[in-house]
Coordinates of C-alpha atoms and ligand atoms in Angstrom, one line a residue:
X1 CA 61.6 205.2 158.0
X2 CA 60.7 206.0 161.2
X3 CA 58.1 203.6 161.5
X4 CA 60.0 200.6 160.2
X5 CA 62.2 201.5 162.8
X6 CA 59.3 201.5 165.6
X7 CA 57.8 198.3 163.9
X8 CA 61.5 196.4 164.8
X9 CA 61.5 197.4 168.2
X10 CA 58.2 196.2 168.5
X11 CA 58.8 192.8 167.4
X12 CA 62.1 192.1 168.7
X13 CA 60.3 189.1 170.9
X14 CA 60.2 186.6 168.2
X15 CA 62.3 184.1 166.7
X16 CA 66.0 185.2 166.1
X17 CA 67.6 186.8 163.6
X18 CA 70.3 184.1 162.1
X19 CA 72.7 183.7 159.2
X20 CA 72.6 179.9 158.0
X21 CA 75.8 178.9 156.6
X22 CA 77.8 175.3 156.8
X23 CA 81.3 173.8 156.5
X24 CA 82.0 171.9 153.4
X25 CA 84.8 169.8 152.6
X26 CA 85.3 169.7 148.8
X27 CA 87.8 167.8 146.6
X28 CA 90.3 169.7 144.8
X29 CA 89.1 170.6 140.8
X30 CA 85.1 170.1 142.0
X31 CA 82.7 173.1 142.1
X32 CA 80.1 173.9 145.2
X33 CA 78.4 175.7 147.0
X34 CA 78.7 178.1 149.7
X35 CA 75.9 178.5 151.7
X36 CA 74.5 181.4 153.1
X37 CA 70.6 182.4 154.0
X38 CA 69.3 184.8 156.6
X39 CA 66.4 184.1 158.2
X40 CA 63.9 185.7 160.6
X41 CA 65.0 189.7 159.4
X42 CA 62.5 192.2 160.5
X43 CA 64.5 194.7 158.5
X44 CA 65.2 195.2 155.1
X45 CA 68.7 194.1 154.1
X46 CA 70.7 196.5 152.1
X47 CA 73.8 194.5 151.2
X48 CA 75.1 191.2 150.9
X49 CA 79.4 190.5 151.0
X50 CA 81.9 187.9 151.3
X51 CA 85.1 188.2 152.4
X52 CA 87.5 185.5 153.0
X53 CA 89.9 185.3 156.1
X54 CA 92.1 186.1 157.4
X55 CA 91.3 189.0 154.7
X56 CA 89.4 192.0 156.7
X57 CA 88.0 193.1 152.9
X58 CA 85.4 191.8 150.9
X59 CA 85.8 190.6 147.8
X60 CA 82.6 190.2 146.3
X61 CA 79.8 192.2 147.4
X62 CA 76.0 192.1 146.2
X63 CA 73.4 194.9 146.5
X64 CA 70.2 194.7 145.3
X65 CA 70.5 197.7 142.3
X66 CA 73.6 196.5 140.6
X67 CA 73.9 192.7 141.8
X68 CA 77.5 191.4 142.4
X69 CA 80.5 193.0 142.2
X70 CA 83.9 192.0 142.9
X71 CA 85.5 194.6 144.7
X72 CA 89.2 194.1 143.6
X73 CA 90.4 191.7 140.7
X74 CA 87.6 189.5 139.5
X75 CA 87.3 185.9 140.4
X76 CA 85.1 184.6 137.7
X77 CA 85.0 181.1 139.5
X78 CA 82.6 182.6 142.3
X79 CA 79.4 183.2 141.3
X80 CA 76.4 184.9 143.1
X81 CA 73.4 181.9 142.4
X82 CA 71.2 183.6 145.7
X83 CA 68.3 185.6 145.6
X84 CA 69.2 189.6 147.0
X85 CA 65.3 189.2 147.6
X86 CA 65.0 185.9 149.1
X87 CA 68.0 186.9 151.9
X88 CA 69.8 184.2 150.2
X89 CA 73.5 184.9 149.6
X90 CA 74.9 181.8 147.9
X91 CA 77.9 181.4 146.3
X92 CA 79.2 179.2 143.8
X93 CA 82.8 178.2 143.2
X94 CA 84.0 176.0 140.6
X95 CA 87.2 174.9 139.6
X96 CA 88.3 174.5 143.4
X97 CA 91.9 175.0 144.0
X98 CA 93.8 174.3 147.2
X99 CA 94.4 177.6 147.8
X100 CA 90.7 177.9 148.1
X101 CA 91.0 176.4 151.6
X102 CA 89.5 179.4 154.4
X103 CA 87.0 180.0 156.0
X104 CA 84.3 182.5 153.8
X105 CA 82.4 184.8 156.0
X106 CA 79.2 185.8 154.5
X107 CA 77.5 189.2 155.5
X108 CA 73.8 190.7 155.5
X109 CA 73.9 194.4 156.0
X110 CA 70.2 195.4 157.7
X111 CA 69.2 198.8 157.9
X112 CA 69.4 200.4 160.5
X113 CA 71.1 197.4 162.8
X114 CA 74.5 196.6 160.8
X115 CA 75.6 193.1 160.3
X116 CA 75.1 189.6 160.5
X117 CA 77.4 187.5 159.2
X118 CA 78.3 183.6 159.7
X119 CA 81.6 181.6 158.7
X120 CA 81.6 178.8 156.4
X121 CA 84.6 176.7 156.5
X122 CA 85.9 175.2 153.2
X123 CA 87.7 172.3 154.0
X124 CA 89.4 170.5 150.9
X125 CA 90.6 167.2 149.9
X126 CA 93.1 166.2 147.0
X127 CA 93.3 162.6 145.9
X128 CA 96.6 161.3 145.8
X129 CA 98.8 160.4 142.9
X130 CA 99.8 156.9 143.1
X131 CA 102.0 154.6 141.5
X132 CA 104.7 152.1 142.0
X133 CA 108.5 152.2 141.0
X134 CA 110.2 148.8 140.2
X135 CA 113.3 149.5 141.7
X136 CA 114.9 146.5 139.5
X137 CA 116.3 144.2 142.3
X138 CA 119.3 141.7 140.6
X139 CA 119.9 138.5 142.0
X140 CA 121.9 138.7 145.7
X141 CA 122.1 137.6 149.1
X142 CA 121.7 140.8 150.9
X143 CA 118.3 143.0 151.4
X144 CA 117.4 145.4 149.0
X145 CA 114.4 147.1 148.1
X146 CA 112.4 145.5 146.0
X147 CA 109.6 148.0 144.9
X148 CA 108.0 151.3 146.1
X149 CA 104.6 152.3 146.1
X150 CA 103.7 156.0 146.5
X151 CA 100.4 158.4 147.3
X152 CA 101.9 161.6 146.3
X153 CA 100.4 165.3 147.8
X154 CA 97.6 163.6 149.5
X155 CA 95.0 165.8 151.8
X156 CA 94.2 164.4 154.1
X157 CA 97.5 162.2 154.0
X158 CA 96.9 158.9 152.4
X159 CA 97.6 155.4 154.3
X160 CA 99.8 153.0 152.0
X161 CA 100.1 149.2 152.8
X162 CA 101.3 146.3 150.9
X163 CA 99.7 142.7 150.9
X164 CA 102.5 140.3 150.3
X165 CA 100.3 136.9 150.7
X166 CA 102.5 133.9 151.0
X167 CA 105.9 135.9 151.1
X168 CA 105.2 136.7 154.8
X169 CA 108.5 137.5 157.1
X170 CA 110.6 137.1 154.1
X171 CA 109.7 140.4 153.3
X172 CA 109.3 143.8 155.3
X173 CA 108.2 147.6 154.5
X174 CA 109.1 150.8 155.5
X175 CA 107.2 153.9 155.1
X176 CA 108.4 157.7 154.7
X177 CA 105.6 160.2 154.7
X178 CA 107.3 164.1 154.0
X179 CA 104.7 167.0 154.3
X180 CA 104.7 170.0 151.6
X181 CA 104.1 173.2 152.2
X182 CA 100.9 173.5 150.4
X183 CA 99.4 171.1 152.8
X184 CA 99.7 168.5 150.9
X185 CA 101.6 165.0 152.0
X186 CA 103.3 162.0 150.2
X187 CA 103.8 158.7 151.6
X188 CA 106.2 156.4 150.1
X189 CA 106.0 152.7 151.3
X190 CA 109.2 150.6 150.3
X191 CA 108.8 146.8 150.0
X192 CA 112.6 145.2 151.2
X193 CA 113.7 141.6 151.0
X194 CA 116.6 139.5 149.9
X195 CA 116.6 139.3 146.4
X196 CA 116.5 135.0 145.6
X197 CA 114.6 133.3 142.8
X198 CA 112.4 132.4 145.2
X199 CA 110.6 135.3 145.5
X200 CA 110.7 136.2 142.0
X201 CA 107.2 136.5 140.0
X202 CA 105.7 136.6 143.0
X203 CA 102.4 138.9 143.2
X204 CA 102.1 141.8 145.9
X205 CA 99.6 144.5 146.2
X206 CA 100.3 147.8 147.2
X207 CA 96.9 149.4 148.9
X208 CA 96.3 153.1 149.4
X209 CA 93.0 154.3 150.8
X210 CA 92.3 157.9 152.2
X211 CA 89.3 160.0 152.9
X212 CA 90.1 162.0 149.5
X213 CA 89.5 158.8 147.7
X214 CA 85.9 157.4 146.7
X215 CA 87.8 153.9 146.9
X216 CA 91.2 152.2 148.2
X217 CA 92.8 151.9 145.2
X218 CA 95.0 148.7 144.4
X219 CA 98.2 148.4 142.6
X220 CA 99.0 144.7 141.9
X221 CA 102.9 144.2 141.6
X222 CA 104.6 141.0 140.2
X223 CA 108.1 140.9 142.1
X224 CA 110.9 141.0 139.4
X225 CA 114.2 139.6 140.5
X226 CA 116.7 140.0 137.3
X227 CA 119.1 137.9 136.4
X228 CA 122.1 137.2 134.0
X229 CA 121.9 133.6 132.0
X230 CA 122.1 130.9 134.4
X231 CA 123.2 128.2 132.2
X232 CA 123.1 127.7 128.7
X233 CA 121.9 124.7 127.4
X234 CA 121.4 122.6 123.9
X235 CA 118.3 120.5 123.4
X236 CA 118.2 118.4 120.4
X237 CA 114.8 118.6 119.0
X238 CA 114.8 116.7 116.0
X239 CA 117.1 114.7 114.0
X240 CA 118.5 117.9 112.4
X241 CA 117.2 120.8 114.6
X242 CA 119.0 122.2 118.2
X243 CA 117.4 124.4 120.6
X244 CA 119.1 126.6 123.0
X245 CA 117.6 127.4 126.5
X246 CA 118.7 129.1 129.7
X247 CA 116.9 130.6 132.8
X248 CA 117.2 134.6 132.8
X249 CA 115.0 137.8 133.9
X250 CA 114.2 139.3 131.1
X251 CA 114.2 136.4 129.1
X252 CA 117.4 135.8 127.2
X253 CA 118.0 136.6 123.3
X254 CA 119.7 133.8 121.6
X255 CA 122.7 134.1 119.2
X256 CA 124.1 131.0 117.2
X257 CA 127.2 131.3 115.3
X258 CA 130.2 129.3 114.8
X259 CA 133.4 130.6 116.6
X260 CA 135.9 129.3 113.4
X261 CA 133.6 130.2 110.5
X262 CA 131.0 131.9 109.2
X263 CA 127.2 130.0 108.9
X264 CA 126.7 128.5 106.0
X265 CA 123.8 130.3 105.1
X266 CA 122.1 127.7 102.3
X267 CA 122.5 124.8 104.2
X268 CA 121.6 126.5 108.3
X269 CA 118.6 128.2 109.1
X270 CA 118.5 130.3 112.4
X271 CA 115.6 131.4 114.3
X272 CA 115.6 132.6 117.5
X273 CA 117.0 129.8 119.8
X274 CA 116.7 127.0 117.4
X275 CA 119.6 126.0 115.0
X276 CA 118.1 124.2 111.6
X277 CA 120.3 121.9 109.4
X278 CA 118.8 122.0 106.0
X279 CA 120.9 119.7 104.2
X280 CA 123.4 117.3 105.8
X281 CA 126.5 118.5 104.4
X282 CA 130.1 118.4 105.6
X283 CA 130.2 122.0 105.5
X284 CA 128.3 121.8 108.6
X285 CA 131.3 119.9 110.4
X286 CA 132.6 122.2 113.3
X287 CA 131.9 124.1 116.3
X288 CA 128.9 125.7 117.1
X289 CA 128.3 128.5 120.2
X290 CA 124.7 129.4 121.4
X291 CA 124.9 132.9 123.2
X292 CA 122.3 134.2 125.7
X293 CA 122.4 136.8 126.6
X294 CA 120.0 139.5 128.8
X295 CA 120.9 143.4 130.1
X296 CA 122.4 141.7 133.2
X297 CA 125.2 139.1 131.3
X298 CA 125.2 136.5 129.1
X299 CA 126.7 133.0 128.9
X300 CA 127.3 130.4 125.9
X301 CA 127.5 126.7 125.1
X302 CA 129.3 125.2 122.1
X303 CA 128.3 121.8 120.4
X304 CA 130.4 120.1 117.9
X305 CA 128.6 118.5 114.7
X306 CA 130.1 116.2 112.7
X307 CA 128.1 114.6 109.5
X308 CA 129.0 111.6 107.8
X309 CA 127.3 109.9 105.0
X310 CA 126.3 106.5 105.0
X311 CA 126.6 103.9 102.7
X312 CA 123.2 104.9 101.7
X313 CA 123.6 108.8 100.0
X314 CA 120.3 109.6 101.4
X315 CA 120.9 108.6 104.7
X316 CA 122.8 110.4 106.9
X317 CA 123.8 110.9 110.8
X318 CA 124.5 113.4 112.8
X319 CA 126.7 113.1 115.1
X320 CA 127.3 115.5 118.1
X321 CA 130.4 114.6 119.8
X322 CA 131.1 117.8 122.0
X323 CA 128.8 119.7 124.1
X324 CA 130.3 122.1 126.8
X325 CA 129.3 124.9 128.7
X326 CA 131.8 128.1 129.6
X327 CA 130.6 130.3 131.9
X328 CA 131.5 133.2 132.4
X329 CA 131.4 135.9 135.1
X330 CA 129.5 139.4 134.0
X331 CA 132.6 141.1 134.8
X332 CA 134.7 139.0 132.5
X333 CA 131.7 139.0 129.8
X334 CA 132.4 142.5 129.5
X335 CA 135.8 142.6 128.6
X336 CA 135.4 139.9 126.2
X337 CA 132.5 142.2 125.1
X338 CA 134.6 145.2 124.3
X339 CA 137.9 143.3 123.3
X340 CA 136.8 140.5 121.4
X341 CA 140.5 138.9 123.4
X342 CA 138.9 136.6 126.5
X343 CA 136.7 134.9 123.9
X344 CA 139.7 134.3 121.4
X345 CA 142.1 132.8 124.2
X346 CA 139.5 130.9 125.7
X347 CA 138.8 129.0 122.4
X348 CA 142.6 128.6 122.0
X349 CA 143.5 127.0 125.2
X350 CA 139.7 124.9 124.9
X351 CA 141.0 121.4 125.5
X352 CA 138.9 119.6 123.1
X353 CA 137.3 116.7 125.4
X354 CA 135.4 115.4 122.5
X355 CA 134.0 111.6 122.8
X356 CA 133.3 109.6 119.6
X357 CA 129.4 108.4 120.2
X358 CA 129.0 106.1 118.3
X359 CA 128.6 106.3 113.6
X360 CA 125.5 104.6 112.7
X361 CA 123.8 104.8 109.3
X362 CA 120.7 103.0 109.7
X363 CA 117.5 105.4 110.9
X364 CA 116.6 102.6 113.9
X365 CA 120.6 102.4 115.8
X366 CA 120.3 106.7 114.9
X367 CA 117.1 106.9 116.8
X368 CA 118.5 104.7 119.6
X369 CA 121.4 107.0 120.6
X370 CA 119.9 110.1 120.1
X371 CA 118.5 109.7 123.8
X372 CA 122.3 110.0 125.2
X373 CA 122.8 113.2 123.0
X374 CA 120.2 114.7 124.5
X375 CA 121.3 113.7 127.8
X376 CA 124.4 114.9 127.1
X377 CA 123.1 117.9 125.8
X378 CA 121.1 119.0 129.0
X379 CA 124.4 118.3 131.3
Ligands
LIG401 C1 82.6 174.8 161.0 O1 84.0 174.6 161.4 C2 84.4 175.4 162.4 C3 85.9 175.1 162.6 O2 86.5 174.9 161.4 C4 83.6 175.1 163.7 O3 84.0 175.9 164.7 C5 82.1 175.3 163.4 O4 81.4 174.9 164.5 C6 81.7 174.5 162.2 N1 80.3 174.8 161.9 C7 79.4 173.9 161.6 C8 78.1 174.4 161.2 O5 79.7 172.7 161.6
LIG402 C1 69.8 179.7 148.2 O1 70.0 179.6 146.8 C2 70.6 178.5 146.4 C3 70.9 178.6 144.9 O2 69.8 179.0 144.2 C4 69.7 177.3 146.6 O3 70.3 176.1 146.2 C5 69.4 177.2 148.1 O4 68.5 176.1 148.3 C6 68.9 178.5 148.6 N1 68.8 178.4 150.1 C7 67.7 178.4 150.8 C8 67.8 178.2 152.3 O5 66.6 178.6 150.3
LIG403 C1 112.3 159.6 154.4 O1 112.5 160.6 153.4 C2 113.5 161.5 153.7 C3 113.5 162.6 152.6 O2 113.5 162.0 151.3 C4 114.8 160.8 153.9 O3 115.8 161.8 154.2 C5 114.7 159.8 154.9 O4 115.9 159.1 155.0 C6 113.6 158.9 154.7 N1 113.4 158.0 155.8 C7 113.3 156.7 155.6 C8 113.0 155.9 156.9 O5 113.3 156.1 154.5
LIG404 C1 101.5 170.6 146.6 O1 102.9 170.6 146.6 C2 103.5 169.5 146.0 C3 105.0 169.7 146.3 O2 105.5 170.9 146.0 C4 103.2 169.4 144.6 O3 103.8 168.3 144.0 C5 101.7 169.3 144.4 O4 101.3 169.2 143.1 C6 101.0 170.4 145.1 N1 99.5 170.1 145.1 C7 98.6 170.9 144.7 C8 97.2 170.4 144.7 O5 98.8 172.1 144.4

């Protein structure tokens, strides 16, 4: 003992003693490793420990009889992958949590000097969590928000832009960022603008880069601007076949029925927006209401039919002498909704502005005036 005492002081000359460590920044859930060598010891070391600041104990401490041992409650995700003989005191830690964020001091205990020790600074990062809310703008005139894009408990916080292309000064952002208490920040980026048509299925992107992220990360957007059924219109699409039509966001579900009487159901075939006479019959004379309707309103047409046979029994014509729209207001849609009354009085004071086209039973004059129905049909 004496000697390898006499042989340090002889040698203290040469290259210094030192601890090799290094900071390491880390993303949250990965494993690594904490560095830690000593190098240049002209004395044997008798113990290797870790402690963690601010902590003043160790937690894990390695001597070269029993290996490592944790000195309170094990931590299984640290492991000693050193070499007690090699002076190499490295850790492993997997399964990185945020709470792993300190500064690790590693020690060498050297007989008879005491300790060298060096810090290693753990430094994580936590991808954020991003996604985009549709905040379900309705048609308006006034400045909403449209959509909202968020980078939730970022580390280091996360940047959040949109790209809104040719939409330019028509629309504007505005962005929130609120800091948690586990270090950890979110930042929320709104998207505003007047809710027309205009700007409806137009594409934006929101973009969110960060130094947690391997990659910005896109989120493409089509702008939604919802609306109730605009207008409700009857196309006739063959000589015994209707279609309904409207503009809407979501696209509107079609009803057909007849206001006075139930469909014939041998002779009218329904499906989806279009209306199919089967056989001309006089059954089929009356009133008939296409309803479209959406989760924002709906509005309805009505067309009258009236058949007539010709002097021919297997010729026929079709005559539709009254097409008219009633619109109504959402508000007003849902008390007719409920009640079942606005719809009833509206039919009874309906002043019946019918026009007489024209009777025709020859296929060539039926063809001829079945471009003014469909004008008429798209009023
Ligand atoms: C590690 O980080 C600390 C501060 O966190 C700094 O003082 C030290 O110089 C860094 N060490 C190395 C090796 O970069
Ligand atoms: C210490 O040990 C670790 C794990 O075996 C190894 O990766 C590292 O290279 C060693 N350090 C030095 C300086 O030899
Ligand atoms: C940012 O978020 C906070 C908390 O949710 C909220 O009180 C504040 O109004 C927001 N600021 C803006 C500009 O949206
Ligand atoms: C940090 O705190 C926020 C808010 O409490 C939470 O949503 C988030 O999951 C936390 N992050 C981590 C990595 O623990």
């Amino acid at each position: 003992m004496l000697l390898l005492v006499f042989a340090f002081i002889l040698s203290t000359d040469v290259e210094a003693l030192q601890v090799i460590g290094g900071n390491l920044t880390v993303v949250v859930g990965g494993t690594t490793t904490l560095p830690c060598k000593l190098i240049n010891a002209k004395e044997p070391v008798t113990q290797i420990s870790w402690r963690k600041e601010p902590q003043t104990d160790h937690f894990l401490t390695i001597l070269s009889a029993t290996g490592p041992q944790f000195i309170n409650v094990p931590d299984k995700r640290f492991e000693f992958i050193g070499n007690f003989k090699d002076s190499n005191g490295s850790l492993r830690l997997s399964n990185i949590a945020l709470t792993d964020e300190a500064t690790y001091t590693c020690i060498f205990t050297l007989f008879p000097s005491g300790n060298v020790q060096t810090g290693i600074h753990l430094n994580l990062l936590v991808p954020p969590v991003t996604s985009l809310k549709d905040n379900s703008p309705t048609l308006g005139d006034e400045e909403i928000s449209l959509v909202t894009c968020m980078a939730a408990g970022s580390k280091p916080p996360a940047k959040v832009q949109w790209l809104t292309g040719t939409l330019g000064e028509k629309v504007r952002t505005t962005t929130n960022v609120t800091q948690h208490a586990n270090g950890t920040t979110t930042t929320v980026s709104t998207l505003f603008g007047v809710p027309t048509r205009e700007i409806n299925h137009h594409l934006v992107k929101c973009v969110v880069t960060g130094a947690a992220m391997s990659k910005e990360e896109s989120l493409p957007f089509t702008i939604q601007i919802y609306f109730s059924p605009i207008e409700v219109i009857i196309i006739k699409r063959t000589k015994d076949s209707f279609e309904c039509g409207t503009e809407a966001n979501p696209n509107a579900d079609f009803t057909w029925n007849r206001p006075e009487q139930t469909m014939p159901q041998s002779t009218v075939r329904v499906e989806g927006a279009t209306l199919q006479f089967l056989s001309m019959t006089s059954d089929l004379n009356g009133l008939y209401q296409c309803e479209a309707s959406n989760l924002y309103g709906k509005k309805h047409s009505y067309m009258y039919v009236h058949v007539t046979s010709g002097t021919c029994p297997a010729c026929w014509t079709l005559f539709v002498l009254l097409l008219f729209m009633i619109a109504f207001g959402v508000a007003a849609l849902w008390y007719s909704y409920k009640t079942g009354k606005f719809l009833r009085r509206e039919e009874d004071t309906r002043g019946v502005r019918s026009k007489v086209l024209a009777t025709s039973s020859s296929p060539a004059e039926e063809a001829a005036e079945a471009e003014p129905l469909r004008t008429e049909a798209s009023l």
